[in-house]
PDB file of C-alpha atoms in Angstrom:
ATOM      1  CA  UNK A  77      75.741  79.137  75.456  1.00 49.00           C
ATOM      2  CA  UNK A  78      75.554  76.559  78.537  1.00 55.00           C
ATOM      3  CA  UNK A  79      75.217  77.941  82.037  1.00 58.00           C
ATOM      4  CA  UNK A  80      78.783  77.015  83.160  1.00 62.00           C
ATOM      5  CA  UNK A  81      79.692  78.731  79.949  1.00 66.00           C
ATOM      6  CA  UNK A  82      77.758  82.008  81.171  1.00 74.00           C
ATOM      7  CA  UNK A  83      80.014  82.160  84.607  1.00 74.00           C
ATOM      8  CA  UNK A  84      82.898  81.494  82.929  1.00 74.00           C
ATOM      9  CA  UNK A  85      82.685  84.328  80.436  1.00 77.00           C
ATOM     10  CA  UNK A  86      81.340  86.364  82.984  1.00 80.00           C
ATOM     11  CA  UNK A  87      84.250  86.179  85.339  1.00 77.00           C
ATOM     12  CA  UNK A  88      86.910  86.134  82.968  1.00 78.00           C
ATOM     13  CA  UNK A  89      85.197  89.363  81.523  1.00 81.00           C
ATOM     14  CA  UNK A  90      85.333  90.823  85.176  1.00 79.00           C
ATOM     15  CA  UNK A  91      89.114  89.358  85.355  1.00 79.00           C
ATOM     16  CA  UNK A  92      90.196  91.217  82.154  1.00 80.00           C
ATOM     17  CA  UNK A  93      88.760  94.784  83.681  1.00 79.00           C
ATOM     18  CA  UNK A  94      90.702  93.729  86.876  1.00 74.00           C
ATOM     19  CA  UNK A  95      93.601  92.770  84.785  1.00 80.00           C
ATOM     20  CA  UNK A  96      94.260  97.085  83.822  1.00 80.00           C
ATOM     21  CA  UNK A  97      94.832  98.298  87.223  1.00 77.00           C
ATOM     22  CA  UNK A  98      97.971  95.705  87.660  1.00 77.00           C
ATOM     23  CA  UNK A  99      99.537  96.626  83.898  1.00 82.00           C
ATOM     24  CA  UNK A 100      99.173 100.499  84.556  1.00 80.00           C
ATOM     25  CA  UNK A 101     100.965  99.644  88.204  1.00 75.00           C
ATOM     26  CA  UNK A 102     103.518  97.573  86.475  1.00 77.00           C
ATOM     27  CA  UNK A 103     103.766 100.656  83.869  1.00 79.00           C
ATOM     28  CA  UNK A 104     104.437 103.020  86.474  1.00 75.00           C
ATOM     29  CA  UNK A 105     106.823 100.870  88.275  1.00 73.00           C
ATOM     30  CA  UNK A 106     108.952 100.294  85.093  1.00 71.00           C
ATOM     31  CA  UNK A 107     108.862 104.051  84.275  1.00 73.00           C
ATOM     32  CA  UNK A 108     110.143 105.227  87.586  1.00 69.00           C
ATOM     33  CA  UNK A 109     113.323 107.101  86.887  1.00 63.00           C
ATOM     34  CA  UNK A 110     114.924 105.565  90.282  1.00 63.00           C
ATOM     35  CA  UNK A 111     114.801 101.720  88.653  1.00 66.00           C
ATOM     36  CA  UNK A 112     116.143 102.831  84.930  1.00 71.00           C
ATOM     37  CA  UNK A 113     119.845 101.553  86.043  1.00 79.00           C
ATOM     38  CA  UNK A 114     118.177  97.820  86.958  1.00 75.00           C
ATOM     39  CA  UNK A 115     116.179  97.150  84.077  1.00 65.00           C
ATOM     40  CA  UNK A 116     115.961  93.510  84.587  1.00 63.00           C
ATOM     41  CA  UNK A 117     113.732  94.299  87.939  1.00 65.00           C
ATOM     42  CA  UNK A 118     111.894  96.927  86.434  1.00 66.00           C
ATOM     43  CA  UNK A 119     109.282  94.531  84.384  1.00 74.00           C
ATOM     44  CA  UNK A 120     107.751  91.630  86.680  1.00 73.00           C
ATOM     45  CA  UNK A 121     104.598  92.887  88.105  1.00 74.00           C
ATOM     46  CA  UNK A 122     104.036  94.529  83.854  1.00 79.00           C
ATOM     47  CA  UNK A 123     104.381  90.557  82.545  1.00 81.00           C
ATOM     48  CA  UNK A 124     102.162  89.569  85.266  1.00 79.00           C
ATOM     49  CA  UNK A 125      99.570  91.829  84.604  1.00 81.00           C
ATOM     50  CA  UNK A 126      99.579  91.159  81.104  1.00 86.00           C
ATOM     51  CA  UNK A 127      99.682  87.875  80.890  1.00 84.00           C
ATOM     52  CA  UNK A 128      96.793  88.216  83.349  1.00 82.00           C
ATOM     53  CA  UNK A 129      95.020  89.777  81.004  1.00 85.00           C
ATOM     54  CA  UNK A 130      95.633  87.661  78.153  1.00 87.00           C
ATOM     55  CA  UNK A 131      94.540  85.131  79.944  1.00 84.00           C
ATOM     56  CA  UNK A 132      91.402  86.293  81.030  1.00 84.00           C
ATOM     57  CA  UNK A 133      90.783  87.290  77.696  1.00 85.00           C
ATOM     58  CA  UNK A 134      91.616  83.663  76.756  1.00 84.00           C
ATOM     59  CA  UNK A 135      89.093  82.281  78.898  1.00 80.00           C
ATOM     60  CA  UNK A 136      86.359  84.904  78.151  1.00 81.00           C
ATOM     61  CA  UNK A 137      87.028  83.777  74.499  1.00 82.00           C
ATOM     62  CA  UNK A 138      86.945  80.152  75.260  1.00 76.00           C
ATOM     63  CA  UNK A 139      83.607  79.917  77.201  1.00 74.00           C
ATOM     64  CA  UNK A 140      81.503  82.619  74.641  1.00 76.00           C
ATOM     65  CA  UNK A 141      82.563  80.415  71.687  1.00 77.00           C
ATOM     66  CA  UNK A 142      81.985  77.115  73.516  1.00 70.00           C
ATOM     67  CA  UNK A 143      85.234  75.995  72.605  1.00 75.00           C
ATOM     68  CA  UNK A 144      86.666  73.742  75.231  1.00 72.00           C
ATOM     69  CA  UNK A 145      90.201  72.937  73.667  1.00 77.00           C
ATOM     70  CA  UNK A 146      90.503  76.838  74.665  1.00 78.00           C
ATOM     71  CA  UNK A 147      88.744  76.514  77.876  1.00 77.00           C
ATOM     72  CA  UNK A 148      91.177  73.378  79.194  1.00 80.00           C
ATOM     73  CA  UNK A 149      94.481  75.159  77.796  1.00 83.00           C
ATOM     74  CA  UNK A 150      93.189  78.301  80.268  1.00 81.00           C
ATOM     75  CA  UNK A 151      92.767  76.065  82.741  1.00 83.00           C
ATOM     76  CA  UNK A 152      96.300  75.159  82.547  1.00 86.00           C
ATOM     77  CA  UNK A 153      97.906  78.543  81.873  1.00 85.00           C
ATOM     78  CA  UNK A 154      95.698  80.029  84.650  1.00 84.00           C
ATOM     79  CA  UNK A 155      97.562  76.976  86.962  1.00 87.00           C
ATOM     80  CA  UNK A 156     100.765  77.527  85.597  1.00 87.00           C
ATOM     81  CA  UNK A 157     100.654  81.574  86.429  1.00 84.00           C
ATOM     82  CA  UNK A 158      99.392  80.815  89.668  1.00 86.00           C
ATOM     83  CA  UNK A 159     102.286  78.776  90.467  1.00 88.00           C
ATOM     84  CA  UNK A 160     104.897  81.615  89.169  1.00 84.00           C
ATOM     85  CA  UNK A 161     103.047  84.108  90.860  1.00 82.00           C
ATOM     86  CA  UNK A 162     103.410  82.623  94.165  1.00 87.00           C
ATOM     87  CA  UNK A 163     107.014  81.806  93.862  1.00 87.00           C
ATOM     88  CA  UNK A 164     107.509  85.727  92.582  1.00 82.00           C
ATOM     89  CA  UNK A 165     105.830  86.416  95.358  1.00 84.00           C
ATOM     90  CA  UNK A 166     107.802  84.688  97.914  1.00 88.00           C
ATOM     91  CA  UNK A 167     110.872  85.110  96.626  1.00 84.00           C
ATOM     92  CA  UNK A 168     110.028  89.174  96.821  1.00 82.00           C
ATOM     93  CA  UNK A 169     108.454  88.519 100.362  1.00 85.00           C
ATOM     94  CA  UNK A 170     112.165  87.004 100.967  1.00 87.00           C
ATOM     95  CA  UNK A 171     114.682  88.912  99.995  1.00 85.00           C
ATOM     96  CA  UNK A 172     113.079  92.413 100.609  1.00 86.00           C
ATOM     97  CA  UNK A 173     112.243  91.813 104.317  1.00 87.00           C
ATOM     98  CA  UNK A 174     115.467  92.680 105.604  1.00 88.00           C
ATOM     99  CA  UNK A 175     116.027  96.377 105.841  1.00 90.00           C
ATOM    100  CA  UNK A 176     119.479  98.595 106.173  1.00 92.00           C
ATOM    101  CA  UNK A 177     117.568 101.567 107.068  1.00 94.00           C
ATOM    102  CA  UNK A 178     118.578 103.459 110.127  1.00 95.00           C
ATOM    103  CA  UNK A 179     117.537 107.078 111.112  1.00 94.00           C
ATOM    104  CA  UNK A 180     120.030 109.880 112.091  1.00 94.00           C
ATOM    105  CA  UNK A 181     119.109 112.357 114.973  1.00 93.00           C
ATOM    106  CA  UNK A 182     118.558 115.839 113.192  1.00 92.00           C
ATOM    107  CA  UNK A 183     117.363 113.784 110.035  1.00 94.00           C
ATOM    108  CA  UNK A 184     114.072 113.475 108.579  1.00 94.00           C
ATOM    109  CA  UNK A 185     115.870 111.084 106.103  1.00 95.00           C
ATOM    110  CA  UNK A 186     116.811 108.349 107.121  1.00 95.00           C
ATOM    111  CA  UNK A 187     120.280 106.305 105.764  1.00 96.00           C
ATOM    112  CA  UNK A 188     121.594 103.274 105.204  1.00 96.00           C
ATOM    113  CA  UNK A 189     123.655 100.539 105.540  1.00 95.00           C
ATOM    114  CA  UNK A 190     124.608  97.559 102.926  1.00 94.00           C
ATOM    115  CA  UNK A 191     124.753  94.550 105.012  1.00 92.00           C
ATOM    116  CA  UNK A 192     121.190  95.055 106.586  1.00 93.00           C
ATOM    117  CA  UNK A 193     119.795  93.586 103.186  1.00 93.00           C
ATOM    118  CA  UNK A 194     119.878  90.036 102.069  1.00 91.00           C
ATOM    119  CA  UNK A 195     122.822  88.313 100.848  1.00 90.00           C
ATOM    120  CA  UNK A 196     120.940  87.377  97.665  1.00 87.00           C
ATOM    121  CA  UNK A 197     120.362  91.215  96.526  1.00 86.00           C
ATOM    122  CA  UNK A 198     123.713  91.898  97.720  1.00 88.00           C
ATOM    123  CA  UNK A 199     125.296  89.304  95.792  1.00 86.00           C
ATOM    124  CA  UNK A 200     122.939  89.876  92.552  1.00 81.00           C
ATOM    125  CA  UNK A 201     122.827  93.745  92.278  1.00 82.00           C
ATOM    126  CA  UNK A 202     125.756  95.044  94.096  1.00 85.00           C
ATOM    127  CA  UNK A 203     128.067  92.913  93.593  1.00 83.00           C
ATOM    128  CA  UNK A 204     131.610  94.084  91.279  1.00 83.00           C
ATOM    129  CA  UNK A 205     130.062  92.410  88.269  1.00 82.00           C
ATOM    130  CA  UNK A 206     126.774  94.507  88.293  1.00 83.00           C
ATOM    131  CA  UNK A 207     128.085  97.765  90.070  1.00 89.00           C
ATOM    132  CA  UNK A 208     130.367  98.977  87.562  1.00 88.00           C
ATOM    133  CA  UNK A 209     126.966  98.864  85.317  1.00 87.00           C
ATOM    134  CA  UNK A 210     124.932 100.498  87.431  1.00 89.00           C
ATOM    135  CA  UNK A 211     127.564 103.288  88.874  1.00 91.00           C
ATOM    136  CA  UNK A 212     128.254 104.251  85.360  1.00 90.00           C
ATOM    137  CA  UNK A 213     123.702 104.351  84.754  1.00 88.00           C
ATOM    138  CA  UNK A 214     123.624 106.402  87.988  1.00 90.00           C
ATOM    139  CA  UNK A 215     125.977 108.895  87.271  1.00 90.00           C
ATOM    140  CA  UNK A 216     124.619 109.542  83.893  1.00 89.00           C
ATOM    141  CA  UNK A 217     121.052 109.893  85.258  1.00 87.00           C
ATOM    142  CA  UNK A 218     119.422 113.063  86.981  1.00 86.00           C
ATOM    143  CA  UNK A 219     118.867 111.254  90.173  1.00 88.00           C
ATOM    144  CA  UNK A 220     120.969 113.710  91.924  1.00 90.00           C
ATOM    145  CA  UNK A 221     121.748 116.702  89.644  1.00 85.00           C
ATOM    146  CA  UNK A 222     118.459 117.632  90.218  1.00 85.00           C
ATOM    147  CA  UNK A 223     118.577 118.085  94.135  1.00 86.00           C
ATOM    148  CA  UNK A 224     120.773 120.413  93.107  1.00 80.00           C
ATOM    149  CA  UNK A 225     117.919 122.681  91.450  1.00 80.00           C
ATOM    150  CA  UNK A 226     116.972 123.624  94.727  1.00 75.00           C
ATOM    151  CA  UNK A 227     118.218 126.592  96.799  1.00 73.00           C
ATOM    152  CA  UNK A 228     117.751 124.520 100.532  1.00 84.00           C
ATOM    153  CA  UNK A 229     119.331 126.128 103.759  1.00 90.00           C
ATOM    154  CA  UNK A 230     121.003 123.226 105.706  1.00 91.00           C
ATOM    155  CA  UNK A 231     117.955 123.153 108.120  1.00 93.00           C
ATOM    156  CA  UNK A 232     115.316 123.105 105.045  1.00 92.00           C
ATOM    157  CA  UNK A 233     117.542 120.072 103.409  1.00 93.00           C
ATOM    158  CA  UNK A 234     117.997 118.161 106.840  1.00 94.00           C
ATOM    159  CA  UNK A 235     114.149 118.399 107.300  1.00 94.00           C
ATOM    160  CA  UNK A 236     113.187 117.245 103.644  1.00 91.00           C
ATOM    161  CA  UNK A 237     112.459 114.073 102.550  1.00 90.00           C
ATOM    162  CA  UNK A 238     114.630 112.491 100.233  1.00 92.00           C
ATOM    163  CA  UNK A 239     114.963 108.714  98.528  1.00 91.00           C
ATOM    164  CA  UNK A 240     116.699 105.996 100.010  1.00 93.00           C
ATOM    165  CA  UNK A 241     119.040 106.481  96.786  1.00 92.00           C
ATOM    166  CA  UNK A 242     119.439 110.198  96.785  1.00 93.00           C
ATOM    167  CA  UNK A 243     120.306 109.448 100.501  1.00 95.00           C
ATOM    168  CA  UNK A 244     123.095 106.898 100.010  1.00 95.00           C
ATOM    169  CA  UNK A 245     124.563 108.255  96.450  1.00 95.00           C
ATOM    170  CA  UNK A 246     124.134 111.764  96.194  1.00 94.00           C
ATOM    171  CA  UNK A 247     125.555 113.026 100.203  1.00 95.00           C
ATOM    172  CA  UNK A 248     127.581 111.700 102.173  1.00 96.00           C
ATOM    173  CA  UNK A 249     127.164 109.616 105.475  1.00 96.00           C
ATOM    174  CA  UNK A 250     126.385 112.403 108.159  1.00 96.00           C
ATOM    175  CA  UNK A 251     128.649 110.218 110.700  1.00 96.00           C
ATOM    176  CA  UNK A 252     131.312 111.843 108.342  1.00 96.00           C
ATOM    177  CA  UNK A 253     130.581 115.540 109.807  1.00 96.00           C
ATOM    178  CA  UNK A 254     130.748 116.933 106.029  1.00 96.00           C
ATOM    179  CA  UNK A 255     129.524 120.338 106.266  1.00 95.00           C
ATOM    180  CA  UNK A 256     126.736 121.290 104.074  1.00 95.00           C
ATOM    181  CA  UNK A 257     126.829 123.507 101.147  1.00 93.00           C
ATOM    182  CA  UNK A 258     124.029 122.674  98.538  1.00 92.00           C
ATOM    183  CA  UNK A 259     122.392 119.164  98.511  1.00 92.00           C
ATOM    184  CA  UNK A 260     125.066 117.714  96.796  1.00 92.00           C
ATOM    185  CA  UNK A 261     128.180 119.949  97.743  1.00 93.00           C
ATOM    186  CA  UNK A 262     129.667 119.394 100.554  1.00 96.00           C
ATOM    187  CA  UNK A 263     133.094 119.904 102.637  1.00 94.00           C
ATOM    188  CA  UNK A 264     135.750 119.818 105.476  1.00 93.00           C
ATOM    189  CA  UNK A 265     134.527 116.555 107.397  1.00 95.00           C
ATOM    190  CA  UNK A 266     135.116 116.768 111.138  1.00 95.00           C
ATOM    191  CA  UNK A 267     135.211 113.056 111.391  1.00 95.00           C
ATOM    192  CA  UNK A 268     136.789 111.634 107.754  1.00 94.00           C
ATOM    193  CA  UNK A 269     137.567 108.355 109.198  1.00 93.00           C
ATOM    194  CA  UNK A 270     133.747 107.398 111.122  1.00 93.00           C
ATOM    195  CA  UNK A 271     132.915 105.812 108.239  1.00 95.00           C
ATOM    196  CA  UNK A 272     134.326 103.919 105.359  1.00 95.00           C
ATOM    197  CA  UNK A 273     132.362 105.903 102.775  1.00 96.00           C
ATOM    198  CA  UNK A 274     133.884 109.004 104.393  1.00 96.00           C
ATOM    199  CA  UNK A 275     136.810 109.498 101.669  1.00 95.00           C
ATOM    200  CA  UNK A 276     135.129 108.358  98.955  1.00 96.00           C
ATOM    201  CA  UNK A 277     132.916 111.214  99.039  1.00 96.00           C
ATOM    202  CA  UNK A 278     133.778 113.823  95.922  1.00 95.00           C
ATOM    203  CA  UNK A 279     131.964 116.801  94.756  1.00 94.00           C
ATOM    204  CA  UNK A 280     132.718 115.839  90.903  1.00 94.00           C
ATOM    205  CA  UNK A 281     129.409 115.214  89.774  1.00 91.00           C
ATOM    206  CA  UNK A 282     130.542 111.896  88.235  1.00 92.00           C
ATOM    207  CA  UNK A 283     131.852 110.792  91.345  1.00 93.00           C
ATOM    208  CA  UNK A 284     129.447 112.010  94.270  1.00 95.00           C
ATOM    209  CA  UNK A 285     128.899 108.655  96.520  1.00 95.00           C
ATOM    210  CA  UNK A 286     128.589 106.803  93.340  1.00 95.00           C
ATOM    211  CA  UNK A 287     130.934 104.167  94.717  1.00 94.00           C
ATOM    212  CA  UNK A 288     129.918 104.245  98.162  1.00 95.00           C
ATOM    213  CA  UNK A 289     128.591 100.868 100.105  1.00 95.00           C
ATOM    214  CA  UNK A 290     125.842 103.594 101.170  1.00 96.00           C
ATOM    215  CA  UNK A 291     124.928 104.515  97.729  1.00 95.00           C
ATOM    216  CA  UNK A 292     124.674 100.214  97.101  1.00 94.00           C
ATOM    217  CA  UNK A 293     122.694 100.359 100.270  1.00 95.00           C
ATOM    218  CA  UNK A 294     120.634 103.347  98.925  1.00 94.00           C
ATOM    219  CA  UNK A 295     119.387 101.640  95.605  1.00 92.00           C
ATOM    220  CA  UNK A 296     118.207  98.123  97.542  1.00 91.00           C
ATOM    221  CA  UNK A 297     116.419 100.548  99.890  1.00 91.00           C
ATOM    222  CA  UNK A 298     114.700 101.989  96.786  1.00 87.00           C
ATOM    223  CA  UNK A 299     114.254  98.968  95.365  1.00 85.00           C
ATOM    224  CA  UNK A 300     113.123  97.275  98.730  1.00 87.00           C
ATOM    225  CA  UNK A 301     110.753 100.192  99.065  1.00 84.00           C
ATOM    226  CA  UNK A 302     109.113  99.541  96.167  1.00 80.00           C
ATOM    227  CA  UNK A 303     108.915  96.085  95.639  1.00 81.00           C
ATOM    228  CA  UNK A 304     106.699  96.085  99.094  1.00 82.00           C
ATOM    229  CA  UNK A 305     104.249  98.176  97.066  1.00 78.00           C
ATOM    230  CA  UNK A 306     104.552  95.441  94.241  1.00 77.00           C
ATOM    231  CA  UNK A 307     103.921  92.922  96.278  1.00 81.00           C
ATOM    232  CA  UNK A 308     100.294  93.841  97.584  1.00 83.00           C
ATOM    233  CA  UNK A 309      99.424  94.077  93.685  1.00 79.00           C
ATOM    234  CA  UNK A 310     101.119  90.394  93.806  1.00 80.00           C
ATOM    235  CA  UNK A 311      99.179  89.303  96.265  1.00 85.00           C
ATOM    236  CA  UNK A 312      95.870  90.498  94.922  1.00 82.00           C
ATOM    237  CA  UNK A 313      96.400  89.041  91.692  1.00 80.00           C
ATOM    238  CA  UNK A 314      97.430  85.971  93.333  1.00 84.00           C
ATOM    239  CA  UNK A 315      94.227  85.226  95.240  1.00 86.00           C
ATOM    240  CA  UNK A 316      92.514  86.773  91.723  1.00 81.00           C
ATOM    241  CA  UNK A 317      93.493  84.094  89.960  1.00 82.00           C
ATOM    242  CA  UNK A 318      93.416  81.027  92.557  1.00 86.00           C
ATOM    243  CA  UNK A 319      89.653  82.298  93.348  1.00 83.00           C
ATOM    244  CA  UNK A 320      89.235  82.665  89.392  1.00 80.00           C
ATOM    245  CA  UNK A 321      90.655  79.311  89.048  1.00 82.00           C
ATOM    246  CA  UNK A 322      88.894  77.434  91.528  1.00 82.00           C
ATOM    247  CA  UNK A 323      84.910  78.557  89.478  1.00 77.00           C
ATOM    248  CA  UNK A 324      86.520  77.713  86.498  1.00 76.00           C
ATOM    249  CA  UNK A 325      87.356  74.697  87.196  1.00 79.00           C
ATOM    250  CA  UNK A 326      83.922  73.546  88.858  1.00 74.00           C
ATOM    251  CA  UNK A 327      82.109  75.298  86.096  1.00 70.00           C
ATOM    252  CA  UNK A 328      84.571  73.006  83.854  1.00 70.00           C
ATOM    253  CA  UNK A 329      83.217  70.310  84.426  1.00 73.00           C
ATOM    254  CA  UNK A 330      79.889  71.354  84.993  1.00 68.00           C
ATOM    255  CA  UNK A 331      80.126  71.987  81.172  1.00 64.00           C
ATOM    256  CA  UNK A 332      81.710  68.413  80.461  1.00 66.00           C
ATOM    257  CA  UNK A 333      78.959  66.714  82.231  1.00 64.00           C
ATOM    258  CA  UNK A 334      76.412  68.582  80.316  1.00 60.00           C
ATOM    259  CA  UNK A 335      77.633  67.849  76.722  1.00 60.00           C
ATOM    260  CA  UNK A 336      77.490  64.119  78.147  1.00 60.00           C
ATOM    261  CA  UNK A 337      74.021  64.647  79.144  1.00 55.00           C
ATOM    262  CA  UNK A 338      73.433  66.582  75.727  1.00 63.00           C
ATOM    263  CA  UNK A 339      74.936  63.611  73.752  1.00 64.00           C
ATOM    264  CA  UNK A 340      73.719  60.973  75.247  1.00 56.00           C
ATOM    265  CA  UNK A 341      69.561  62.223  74.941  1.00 59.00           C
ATOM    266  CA  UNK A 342      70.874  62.837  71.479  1.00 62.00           C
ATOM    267  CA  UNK A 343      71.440  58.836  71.311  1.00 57.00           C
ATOM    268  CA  UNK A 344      68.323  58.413  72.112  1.00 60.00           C
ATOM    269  CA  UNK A 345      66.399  60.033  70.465  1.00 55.00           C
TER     270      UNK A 345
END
């Protein structure tokens, strides 16, 4: 096996190890209990990281066999991937940088409010056609039933720390002046009309905040929250694969020129 073959392998080999830590993040980001009710967000950074490994695996394949047909169709894919990672990766950058988070005095928590996000999560994920979707997923789920599996005094619950989508579904907003109960009981508001959330508020269990802007607000806060995470594993696999690119492509043609060389003392001799 050639040289340029050698480095190849070699790197793609190294890429492939690399390749684990991004599908086991993209695992645990699809598994997260908090992104079951928007399933069609829960699975970019697990696609990424396994077509980065195939694709290492590709190109590990391609130089140890010497075949170049394989080699030159990595070369593309490898281009092609780094082009949709970067334009995942901006449009994430984009449309998470906004934030409606906003603390409350008293609160460790902190709430939030819909129009501090983007328009284009607003109008993709909150919007009547999706909600009614993800309201009925929410209220099925555990996401708040289980705050309620803890005995909290009002000063232990104000001082925990709690989702952004616990925050905005399962309570509601404290400019309401509920009074506090359990975690997801409350009563008598002081101030029912500070807020437009404030009479939406219900105790039912299959009601809670569930159609609350702050419970909208709450799951792009969880979602913003963790797509920031995503995006650092983005961003390495990004400059993973332009870096991985860039040898591959000198080594490339390193190889090309050498079968030349290779054939042509072959004529002649």
């Amino acid at each position: 096996m050639a040289v340029s073959n050698n480095i190849i392998a070699t790197l793609n080999f190294i890429a492939f190890l690399c390749s684990i830590p991004i599908v086991t993040a993209g695992i645990w980001l699809a598994s997260k209990p908090d992104n079951e009710c928007i399933r069609w967000l829960r699975w970019p950074v697990l696609i990424i990281g396994i077509l980065f490994l195939l694709l290492a695996l590709t190109g590990f394949i391609g130089a140890y066999c010497n075949k170049q047909g394989l080699l030159a169709f990595y070369l593309f894919c490898n281009a092609a991937l780094i082009v949709t990672g970067l334009v995942l990766l901006i449009l994430a950058f984009v449309v998470t940088r906004p934030s409606g988070a906003y603390s409350v005095p008293g609160r460790s928590y902190k709430e939030y409010r819909l129009a501090g996000y983007s328009k284009w999560l607003r109008d993709h994920i909150t919007d009547s056609e999706h909600w009614g979707n993800i309201r009925a997923c929410l209220a099925s789920s555990s996401i708040c039933t289980k705050m309620a599996q803890d005995s909290y005094t009002a000063a232990q619950f104000f001082a925990s720390e709690i989702s952004p989508l616990q925050s905005g579904c399962c309570k509601p907003p404290t400019v309401c002046g509920y009074q506090y109960v359990n975690p997801v009981m409350w009563i008598n508001p002081s101030n029912p009309t500070g807020d437009m959330d404030c009479p939406i508020w219900n105790n039912d269990p299959n009601q809670f905040c569930y159609n609350c802007d702050s419970c909208k607000a709450g799951l792009l806060g969880n979602l913003r929250k963790e797509w920031r995470t995503a995006n650092v594993i983005l961003i390495i696999a990004v400059v993973a694969l332009i870096c991985l690119y860039l040898i591959a492509c000198s080594a490339y043609r390193n190889a090309q020129t050498e079968e030349i060389f290779r054939r042509y003392k072959q004529g002649w001799t």
